[in-house]
PDB file of C-alpha atoms and ligand atoms in Angstrom:
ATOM      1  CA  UNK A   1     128.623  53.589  88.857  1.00 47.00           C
ATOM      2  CA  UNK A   2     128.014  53.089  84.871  1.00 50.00           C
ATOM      3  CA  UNK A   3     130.186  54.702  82.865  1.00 55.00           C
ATOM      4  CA  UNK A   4     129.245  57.719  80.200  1.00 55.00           C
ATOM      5  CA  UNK A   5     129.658  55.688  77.287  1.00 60.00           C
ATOM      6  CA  UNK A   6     127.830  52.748  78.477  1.00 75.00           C
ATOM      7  CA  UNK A   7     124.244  54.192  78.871  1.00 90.00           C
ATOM      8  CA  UNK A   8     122.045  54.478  76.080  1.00 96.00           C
ATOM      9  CA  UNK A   9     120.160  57.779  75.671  1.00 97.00           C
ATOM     10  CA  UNK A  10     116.702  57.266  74.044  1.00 98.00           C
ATOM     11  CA  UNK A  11     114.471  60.630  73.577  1.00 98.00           C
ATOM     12  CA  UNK A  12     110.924  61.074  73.052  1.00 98.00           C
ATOM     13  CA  UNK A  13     109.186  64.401  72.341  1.00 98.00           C
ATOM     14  CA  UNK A  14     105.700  64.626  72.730  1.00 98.00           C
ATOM     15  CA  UNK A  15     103.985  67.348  70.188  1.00 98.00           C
ATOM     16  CA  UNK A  16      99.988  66.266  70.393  1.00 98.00           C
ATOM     17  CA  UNK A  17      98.819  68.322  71.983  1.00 97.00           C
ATOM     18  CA  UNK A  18      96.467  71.143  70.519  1.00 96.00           C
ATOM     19  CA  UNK A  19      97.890  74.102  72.600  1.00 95.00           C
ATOM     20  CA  UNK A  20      94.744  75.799  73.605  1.00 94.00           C
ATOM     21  CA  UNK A  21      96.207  78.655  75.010  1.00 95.00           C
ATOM     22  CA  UNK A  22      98.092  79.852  72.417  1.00 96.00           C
ATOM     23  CA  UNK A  23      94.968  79.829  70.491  1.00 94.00           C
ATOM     24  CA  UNK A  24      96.653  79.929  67.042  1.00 96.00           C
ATOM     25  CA  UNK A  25      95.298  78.676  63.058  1.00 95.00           C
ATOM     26  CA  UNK A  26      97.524  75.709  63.878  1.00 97.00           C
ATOM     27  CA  UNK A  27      99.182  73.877  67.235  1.00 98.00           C
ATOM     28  CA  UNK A  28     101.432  75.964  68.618  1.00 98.00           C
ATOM     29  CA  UNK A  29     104.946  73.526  67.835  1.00 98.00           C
ATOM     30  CA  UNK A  30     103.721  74.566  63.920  1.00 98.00           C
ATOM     31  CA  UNK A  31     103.794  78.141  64.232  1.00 98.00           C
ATOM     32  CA  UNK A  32     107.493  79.325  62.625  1.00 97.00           C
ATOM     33  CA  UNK A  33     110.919  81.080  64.313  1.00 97.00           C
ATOM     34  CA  UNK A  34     113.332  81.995  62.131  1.00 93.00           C
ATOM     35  CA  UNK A  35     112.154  80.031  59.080  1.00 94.00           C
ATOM     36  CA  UNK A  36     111.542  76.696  61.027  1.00 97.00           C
ATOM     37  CA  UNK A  37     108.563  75.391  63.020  1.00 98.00           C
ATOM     38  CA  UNK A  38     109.297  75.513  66.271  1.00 98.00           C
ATOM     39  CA  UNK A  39     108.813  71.424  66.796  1.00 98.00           C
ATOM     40  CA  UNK A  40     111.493  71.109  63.741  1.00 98.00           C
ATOM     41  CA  UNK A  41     113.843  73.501  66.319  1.00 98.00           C
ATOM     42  CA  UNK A  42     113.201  71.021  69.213  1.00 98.00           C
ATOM     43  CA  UNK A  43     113.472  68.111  67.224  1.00 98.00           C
ATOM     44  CA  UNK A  44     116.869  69.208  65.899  1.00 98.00           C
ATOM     45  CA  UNK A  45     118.447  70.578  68.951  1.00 98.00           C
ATOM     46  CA  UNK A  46     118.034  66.751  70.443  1.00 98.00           C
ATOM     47  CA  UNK A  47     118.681  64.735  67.395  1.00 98.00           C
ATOM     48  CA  UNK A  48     121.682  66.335  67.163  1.00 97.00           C
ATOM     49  CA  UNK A  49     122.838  65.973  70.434  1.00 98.00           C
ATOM     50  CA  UNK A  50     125.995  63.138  70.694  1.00 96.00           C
ATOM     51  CA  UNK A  51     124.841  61.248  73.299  1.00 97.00           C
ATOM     52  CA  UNK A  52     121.278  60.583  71.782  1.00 97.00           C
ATOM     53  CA  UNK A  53     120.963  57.217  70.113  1.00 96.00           C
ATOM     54  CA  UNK A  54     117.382  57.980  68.160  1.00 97.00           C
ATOM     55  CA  UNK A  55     114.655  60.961  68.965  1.00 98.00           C
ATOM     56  CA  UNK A  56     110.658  59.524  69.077  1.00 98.00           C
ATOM     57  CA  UNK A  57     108.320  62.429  67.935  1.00 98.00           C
ATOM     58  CA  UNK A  58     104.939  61.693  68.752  1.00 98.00           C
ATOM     59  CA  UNK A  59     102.058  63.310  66.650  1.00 98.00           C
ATOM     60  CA  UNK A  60      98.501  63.508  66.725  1.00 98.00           C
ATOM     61  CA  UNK A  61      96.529  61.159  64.650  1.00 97.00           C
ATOM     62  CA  UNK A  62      95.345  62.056  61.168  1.00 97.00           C
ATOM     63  CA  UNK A  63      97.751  65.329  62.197  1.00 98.00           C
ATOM     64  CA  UNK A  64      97.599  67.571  58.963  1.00 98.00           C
ATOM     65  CA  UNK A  65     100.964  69.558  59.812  1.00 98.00           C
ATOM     66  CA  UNK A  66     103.642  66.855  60.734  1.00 98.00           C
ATOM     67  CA  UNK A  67     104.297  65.186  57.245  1.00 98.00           C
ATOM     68  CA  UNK A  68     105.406  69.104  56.121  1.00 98.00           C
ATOM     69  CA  UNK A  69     107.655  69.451  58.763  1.00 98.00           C
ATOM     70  CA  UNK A  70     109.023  65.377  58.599  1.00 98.00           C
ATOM     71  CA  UNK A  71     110.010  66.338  54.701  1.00 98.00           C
ATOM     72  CA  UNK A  72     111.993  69.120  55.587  1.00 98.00           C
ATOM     73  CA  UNK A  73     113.818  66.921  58.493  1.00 98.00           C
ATOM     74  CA  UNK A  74     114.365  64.929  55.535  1.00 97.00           C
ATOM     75  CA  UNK A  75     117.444  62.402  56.976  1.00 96.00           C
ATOM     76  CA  UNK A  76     118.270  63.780  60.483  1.00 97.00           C
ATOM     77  CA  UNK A  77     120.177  61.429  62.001  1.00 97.00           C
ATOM     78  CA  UNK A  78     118.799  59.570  64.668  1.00 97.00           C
ATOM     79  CA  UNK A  79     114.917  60.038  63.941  1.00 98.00           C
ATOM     80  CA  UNK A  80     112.853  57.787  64.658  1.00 98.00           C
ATOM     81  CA  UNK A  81     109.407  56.921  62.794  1.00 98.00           C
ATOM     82  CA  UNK A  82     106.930  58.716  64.579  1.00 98.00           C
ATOM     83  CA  UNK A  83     104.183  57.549  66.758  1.00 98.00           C
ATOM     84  CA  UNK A  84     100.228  58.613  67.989  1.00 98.00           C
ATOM     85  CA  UNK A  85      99.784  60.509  70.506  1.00 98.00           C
ATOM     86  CA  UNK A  86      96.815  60.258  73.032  1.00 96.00           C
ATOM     87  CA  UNK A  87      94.668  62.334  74.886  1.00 95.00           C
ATOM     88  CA  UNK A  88      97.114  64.046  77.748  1.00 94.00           C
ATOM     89  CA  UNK A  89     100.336  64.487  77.509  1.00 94.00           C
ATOM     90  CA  UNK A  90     101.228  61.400  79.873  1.00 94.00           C
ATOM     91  CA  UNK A  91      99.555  58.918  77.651  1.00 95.00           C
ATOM     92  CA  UNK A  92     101.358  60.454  74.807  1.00 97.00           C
ATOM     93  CA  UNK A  93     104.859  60.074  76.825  1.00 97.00           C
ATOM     94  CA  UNK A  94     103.671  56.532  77.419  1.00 96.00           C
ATOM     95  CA  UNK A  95     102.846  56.174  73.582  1.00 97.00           C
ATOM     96  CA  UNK A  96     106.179  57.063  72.729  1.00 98.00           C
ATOM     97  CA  UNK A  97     107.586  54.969  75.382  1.00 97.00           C
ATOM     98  CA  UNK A  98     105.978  51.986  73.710  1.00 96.00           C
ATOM     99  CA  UNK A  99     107.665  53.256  70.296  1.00 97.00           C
ATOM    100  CA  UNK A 100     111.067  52.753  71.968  1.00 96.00           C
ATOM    101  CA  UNK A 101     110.604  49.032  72.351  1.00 81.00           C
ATOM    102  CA  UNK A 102     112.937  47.084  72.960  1.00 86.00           C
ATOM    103  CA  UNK A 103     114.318  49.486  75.685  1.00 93.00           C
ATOM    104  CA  UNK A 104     116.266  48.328  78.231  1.00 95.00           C
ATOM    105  CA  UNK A 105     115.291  49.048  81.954  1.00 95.00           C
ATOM    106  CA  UNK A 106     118.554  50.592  82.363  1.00 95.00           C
ATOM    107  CA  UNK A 107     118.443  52.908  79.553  1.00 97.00           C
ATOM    108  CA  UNK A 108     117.720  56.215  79.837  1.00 98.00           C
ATOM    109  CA  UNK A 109     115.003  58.122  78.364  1.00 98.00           C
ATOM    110  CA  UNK A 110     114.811  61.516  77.850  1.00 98.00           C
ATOM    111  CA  UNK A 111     111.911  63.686  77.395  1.00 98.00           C
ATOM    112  CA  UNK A 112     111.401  67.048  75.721  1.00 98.00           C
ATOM    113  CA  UNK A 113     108.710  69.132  75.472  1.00 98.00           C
ATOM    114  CA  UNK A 114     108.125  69.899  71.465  1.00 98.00           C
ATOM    115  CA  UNK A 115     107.709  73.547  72.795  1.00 98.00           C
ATOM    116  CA  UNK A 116     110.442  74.188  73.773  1.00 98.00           C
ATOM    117  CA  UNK A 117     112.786  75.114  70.720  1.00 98.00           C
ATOM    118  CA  UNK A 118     115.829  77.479  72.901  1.00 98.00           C
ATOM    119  CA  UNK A 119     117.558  73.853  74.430  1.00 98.00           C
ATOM    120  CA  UNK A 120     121.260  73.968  74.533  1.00 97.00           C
ATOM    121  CA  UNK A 121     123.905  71.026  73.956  1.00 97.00           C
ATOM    122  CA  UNK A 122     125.276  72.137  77.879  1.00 98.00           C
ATOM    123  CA  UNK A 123     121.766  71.590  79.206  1.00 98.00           C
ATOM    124  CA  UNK A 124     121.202  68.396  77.769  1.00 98.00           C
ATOM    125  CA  UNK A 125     124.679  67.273  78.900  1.00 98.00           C
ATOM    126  CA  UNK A 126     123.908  68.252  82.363  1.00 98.00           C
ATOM    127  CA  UNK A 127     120.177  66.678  82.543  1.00 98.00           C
ATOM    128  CA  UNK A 128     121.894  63.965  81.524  1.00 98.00           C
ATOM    129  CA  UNK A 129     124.816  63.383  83.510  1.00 97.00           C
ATOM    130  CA  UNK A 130     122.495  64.578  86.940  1.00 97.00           C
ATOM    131  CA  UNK A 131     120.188  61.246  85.931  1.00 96.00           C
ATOM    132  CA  UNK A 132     123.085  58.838  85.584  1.00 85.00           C
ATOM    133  CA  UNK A 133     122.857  57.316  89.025  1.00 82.00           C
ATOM    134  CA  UNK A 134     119.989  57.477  90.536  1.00 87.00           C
ATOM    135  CA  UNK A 135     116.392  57.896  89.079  1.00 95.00           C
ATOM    136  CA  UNK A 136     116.563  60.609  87.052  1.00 98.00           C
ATOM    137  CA  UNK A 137     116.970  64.414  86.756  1.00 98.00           C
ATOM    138  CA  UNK A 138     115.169  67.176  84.923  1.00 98.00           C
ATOM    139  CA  UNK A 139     116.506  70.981  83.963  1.00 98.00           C
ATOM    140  CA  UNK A 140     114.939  73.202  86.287  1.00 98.00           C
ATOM    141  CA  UNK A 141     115.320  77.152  87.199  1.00 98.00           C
ATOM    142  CA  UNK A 142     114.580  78.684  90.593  1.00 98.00           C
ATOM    143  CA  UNK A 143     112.086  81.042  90.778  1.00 98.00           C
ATOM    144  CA  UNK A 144     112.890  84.613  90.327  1.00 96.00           C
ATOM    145  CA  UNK A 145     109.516  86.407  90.601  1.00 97.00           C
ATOM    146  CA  UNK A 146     108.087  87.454  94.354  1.00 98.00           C
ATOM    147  CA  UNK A 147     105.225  84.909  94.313  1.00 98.00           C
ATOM    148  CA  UNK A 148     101.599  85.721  95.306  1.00 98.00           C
ATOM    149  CA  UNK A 149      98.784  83.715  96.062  1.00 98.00           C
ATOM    150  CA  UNK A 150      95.543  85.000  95.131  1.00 98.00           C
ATOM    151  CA  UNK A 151      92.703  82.358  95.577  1.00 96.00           C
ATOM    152  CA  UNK A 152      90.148  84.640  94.175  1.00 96.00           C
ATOM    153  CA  UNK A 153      91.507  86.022  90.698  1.00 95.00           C
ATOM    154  CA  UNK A 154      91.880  89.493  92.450  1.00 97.00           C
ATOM    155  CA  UNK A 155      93.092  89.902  95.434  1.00 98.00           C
ATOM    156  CA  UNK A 156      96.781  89.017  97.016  1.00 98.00           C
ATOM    157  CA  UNK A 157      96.052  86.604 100.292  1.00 98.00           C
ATOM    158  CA  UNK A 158      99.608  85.972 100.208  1.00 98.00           C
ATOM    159  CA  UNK A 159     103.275  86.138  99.536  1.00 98.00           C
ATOM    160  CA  UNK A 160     104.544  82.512  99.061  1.00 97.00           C
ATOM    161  CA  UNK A 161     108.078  81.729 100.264  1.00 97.00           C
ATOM    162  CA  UNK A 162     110.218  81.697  97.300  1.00 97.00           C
ATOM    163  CA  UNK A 163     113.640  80.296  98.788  1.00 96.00           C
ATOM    164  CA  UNK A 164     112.901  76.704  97.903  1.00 97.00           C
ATOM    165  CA  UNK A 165     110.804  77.195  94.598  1.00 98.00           C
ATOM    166  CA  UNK A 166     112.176  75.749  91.380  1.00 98.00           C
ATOM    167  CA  UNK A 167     110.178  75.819  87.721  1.00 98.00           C
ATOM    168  CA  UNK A 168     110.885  72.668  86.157  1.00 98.00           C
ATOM    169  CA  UNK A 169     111.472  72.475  82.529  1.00 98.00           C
ATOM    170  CA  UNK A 170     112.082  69.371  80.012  1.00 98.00           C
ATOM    171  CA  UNK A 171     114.520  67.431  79.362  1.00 98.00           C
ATOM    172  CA  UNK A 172     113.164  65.378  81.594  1.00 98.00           C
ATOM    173  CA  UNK A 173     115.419  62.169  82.091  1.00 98.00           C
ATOM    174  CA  UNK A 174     114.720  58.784  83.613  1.00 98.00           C
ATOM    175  CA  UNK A 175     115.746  55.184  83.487  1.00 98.00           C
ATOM    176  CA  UNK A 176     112.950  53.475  81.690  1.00 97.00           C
ATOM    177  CA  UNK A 177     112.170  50.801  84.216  1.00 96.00           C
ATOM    178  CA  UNK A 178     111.226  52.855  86.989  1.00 97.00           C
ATOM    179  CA  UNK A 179     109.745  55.924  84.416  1.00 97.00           C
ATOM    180  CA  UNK A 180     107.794  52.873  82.823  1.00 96.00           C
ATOM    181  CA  UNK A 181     106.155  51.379  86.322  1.00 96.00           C
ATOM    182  CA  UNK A 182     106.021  54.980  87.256  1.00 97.00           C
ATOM    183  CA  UNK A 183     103.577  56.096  84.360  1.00 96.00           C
ATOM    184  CA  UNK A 184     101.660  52.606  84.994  1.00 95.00           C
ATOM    185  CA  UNK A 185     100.695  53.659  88.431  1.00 96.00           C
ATOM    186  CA  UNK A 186      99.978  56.642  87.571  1.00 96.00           C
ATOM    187  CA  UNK A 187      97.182  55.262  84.733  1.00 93.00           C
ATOM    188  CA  UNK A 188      96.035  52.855  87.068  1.00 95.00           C
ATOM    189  CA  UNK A 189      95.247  55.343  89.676  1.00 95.00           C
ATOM    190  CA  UNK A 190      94.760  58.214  87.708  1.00 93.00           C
ATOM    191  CA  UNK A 191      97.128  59.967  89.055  1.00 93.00           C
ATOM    192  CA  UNK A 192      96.909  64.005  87.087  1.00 89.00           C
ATOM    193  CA  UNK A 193     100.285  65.468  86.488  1.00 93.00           C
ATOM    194  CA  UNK A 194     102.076  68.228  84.012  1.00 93.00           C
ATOM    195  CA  UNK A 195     105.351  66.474  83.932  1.00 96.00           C
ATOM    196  CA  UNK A 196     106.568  63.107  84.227  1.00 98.00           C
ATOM    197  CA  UNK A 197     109.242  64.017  86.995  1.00 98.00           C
ATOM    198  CA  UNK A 198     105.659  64.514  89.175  1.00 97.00           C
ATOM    199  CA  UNK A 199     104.639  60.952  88.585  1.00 97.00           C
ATOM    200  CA  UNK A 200     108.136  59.899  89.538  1.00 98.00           C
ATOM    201  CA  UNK A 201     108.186  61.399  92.846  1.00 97.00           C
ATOM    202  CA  UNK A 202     104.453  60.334  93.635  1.00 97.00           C
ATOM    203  CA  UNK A 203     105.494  56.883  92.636  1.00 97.00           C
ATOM    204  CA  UNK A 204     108.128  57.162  95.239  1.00 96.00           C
ATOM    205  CA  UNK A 205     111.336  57.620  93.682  1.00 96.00           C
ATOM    206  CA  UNK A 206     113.751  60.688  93.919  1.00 96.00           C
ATOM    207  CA  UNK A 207     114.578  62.664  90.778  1.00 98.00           C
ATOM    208  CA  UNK A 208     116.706  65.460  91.192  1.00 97.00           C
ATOM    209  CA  UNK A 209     117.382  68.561  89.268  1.00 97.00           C
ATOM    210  CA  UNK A 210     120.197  70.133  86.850  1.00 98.00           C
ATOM    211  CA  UNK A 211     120.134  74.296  87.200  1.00 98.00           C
ATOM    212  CA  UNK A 212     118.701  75.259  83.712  1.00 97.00           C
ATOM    213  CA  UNK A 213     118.921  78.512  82.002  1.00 98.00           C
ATOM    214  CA  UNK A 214     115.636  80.894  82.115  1.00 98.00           C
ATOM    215  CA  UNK A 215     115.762  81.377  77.995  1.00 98.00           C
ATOM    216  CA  UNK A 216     114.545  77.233  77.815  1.00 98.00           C
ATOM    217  CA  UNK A 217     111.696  78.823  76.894  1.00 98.00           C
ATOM    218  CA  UNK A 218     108.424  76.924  77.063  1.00 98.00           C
ATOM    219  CA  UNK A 219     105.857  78.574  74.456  1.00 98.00           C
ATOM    220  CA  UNK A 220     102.681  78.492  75.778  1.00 97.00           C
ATOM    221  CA  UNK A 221     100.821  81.861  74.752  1.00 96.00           C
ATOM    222  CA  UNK A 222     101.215  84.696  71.818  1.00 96.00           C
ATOM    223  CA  UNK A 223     104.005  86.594  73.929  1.00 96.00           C
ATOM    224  CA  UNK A 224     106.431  83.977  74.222  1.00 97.00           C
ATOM    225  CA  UNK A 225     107.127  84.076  70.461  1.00 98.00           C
ATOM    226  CA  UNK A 226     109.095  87.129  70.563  1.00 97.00           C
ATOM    227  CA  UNK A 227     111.112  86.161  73.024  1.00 98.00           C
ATOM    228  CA  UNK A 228     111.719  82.873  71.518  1.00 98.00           C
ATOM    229  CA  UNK A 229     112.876  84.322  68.574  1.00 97.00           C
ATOM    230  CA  UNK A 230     114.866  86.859  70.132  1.00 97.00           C
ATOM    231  CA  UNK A 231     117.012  83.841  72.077  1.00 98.00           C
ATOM    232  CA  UNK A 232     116.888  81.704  68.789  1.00 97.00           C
ATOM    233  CA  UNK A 233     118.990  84.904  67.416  1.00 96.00           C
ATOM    234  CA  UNK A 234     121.171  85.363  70.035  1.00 96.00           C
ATOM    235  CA  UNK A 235     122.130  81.911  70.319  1.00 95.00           C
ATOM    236  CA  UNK A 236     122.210  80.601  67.156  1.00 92.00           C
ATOM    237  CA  UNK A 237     121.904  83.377  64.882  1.00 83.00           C
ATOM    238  CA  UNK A 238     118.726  82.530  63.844  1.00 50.00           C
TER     239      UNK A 238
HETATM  240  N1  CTP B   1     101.309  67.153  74.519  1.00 97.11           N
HETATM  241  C1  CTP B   1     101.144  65.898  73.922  1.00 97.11           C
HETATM  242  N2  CTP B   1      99.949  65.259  73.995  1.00 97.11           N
HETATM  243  C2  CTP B   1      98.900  65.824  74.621  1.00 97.11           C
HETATM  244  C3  CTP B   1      99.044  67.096  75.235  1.00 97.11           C
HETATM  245  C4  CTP B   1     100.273  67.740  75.171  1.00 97.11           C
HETATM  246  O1  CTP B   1     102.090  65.371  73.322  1.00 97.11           O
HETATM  247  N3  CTP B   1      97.742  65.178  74.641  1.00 97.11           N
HETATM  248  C5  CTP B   1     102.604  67.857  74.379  1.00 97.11           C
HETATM  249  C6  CTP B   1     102.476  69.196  73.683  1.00 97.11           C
HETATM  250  O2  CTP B   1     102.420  69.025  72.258  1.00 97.11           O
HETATM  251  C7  CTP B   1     103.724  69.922  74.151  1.00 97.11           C
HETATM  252  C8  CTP B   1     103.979  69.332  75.538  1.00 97.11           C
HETATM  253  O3  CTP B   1     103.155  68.170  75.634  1.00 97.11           O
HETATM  254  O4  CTP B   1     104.838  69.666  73.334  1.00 97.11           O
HETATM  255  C9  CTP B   1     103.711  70.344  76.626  1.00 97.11           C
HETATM  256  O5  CTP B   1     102.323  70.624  76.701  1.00 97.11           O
HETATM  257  P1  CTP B   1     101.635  72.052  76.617  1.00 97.11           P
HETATM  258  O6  CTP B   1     102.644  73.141  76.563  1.00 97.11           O
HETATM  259  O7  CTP B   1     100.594  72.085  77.655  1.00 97.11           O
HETATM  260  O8  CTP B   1     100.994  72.002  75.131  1.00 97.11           O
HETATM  261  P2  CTP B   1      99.458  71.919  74.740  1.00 97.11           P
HETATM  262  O9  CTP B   1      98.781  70.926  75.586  1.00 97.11           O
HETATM  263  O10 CTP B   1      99.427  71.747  73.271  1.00 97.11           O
HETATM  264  O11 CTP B   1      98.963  73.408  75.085  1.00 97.11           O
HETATM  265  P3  CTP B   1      97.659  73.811  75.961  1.00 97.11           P
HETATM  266  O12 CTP B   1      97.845  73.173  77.321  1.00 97.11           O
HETATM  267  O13 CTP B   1      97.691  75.310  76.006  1.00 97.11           O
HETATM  268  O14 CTP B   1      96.483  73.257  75.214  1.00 97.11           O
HETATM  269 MG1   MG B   2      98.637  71.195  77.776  1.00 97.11          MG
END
């Protein structure tokens, strides 16, 4: 068993993506919450985690909006110079794995959604402590909702068992070896996936989960920005 203090915590948050279905003037992780963008929230909330060594951000090429929000970051801690994203969000994780060289293949690496600006210093702590001995862990809730299937866009065929349903959220956190072979299958073969914890698992490994909190809000359309701000508030006071 490693000790706490021994591993090294490496993060990388991927914001390249264009976020199509928010459909705003500019990707989503620009749009503002209480007077910061909300990839300066998520960039913040990890950097200034403890146990984090340095925080990756990796950013579209030629991206018009990141050198605004890297001036008002101005000397975070821990920040590290960001690299280019790529096409899907894997190949950007596995840009910004690159970026962490030399890592090593015992360290852990954590992954955060730049989307996701509500992340607590608990839930970090747990995702982190849950990955410490085996191959990894991510934040996850279980489902709430009475779930439906509806194959045809209208009509219920039917209600999905709920019991053993979880929604899993970022942090994600692996050891880089195995999230590094992982993500190399998964290029090779062409292997789709929304999260790298689905990669792990198809690669064969176990990853298991830390109980999250529902307000680890992912924004993905127009609606979640209230809410976001609400929990910013409520949290933080703004
Ligand atoms: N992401 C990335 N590189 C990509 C695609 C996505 O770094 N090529 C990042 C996004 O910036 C976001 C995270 O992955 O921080 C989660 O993705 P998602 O919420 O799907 O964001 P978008 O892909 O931007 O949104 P959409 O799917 O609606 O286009
Ligand atoms: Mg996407």
């Amino acid at each position: 068993m490693t000790n706490a203090a021994d591993v090294r915590v490496w993060a990388v948050v991927p914001a390249a993506g264009i976020g199509e279905r928010m459909a705003s003037d500019c990707p989503k992780q620009y749009l503002e919450l209480g007077g910061r963008s909300i990839l300066e929230h998520a960039l913040r909330r990890v950097a200034g985690h403890p146990r984090v060594r340095g925080v990756l951000p990796v950013i579209r090429e030629g991206d018009p909006f990141w050198p605004g929000v890297r001036r008002r970051l101005g000397d975070l801690a821990r920040l590290l110079p960001e690299v280019p994203g790529g096409a899907s969000r894997q190949d950007s994780v596995g840009q910004g794995l690159a970026g962490l060289e030399p890592l090593a293949p015992e360290d852990l690496v954590l992954i955060h959604d730049a989307v996701r600006p509500c992340l607590g210093e608990a839930e970090i702590d747990a995702v982190i402590d849950a990955a410490r001995d085996g191959h990894g862990s991510i934040l996850a809730v279980p489902v709430a909702d009475t779930l439906k299937r509806v194959t045809d866009g209208q009509q219920i065929e039917a209600t999905v068992d709920r019991s053993q349903l979880w929604r899993a959220q970022t942090p994600q956190v692996f050891p880089a070896g195995p999230l590094k072979a992982a993500l190399e299958m998964a290029r090779e073969r062409e292997w789709p996936a929304t999260d790298e914890a689905s990669i792990m698992e198809a690669a064969g490994y176990t990853v298991g989960i830390a109980p999250g909190r529902v307000d680890n809000l992912k924004i993905t359309r127009p609606e979640d920005l209230s809410i976001a701000r609400a929990v910013l508030e409520s949290r933080w006071s703004g």
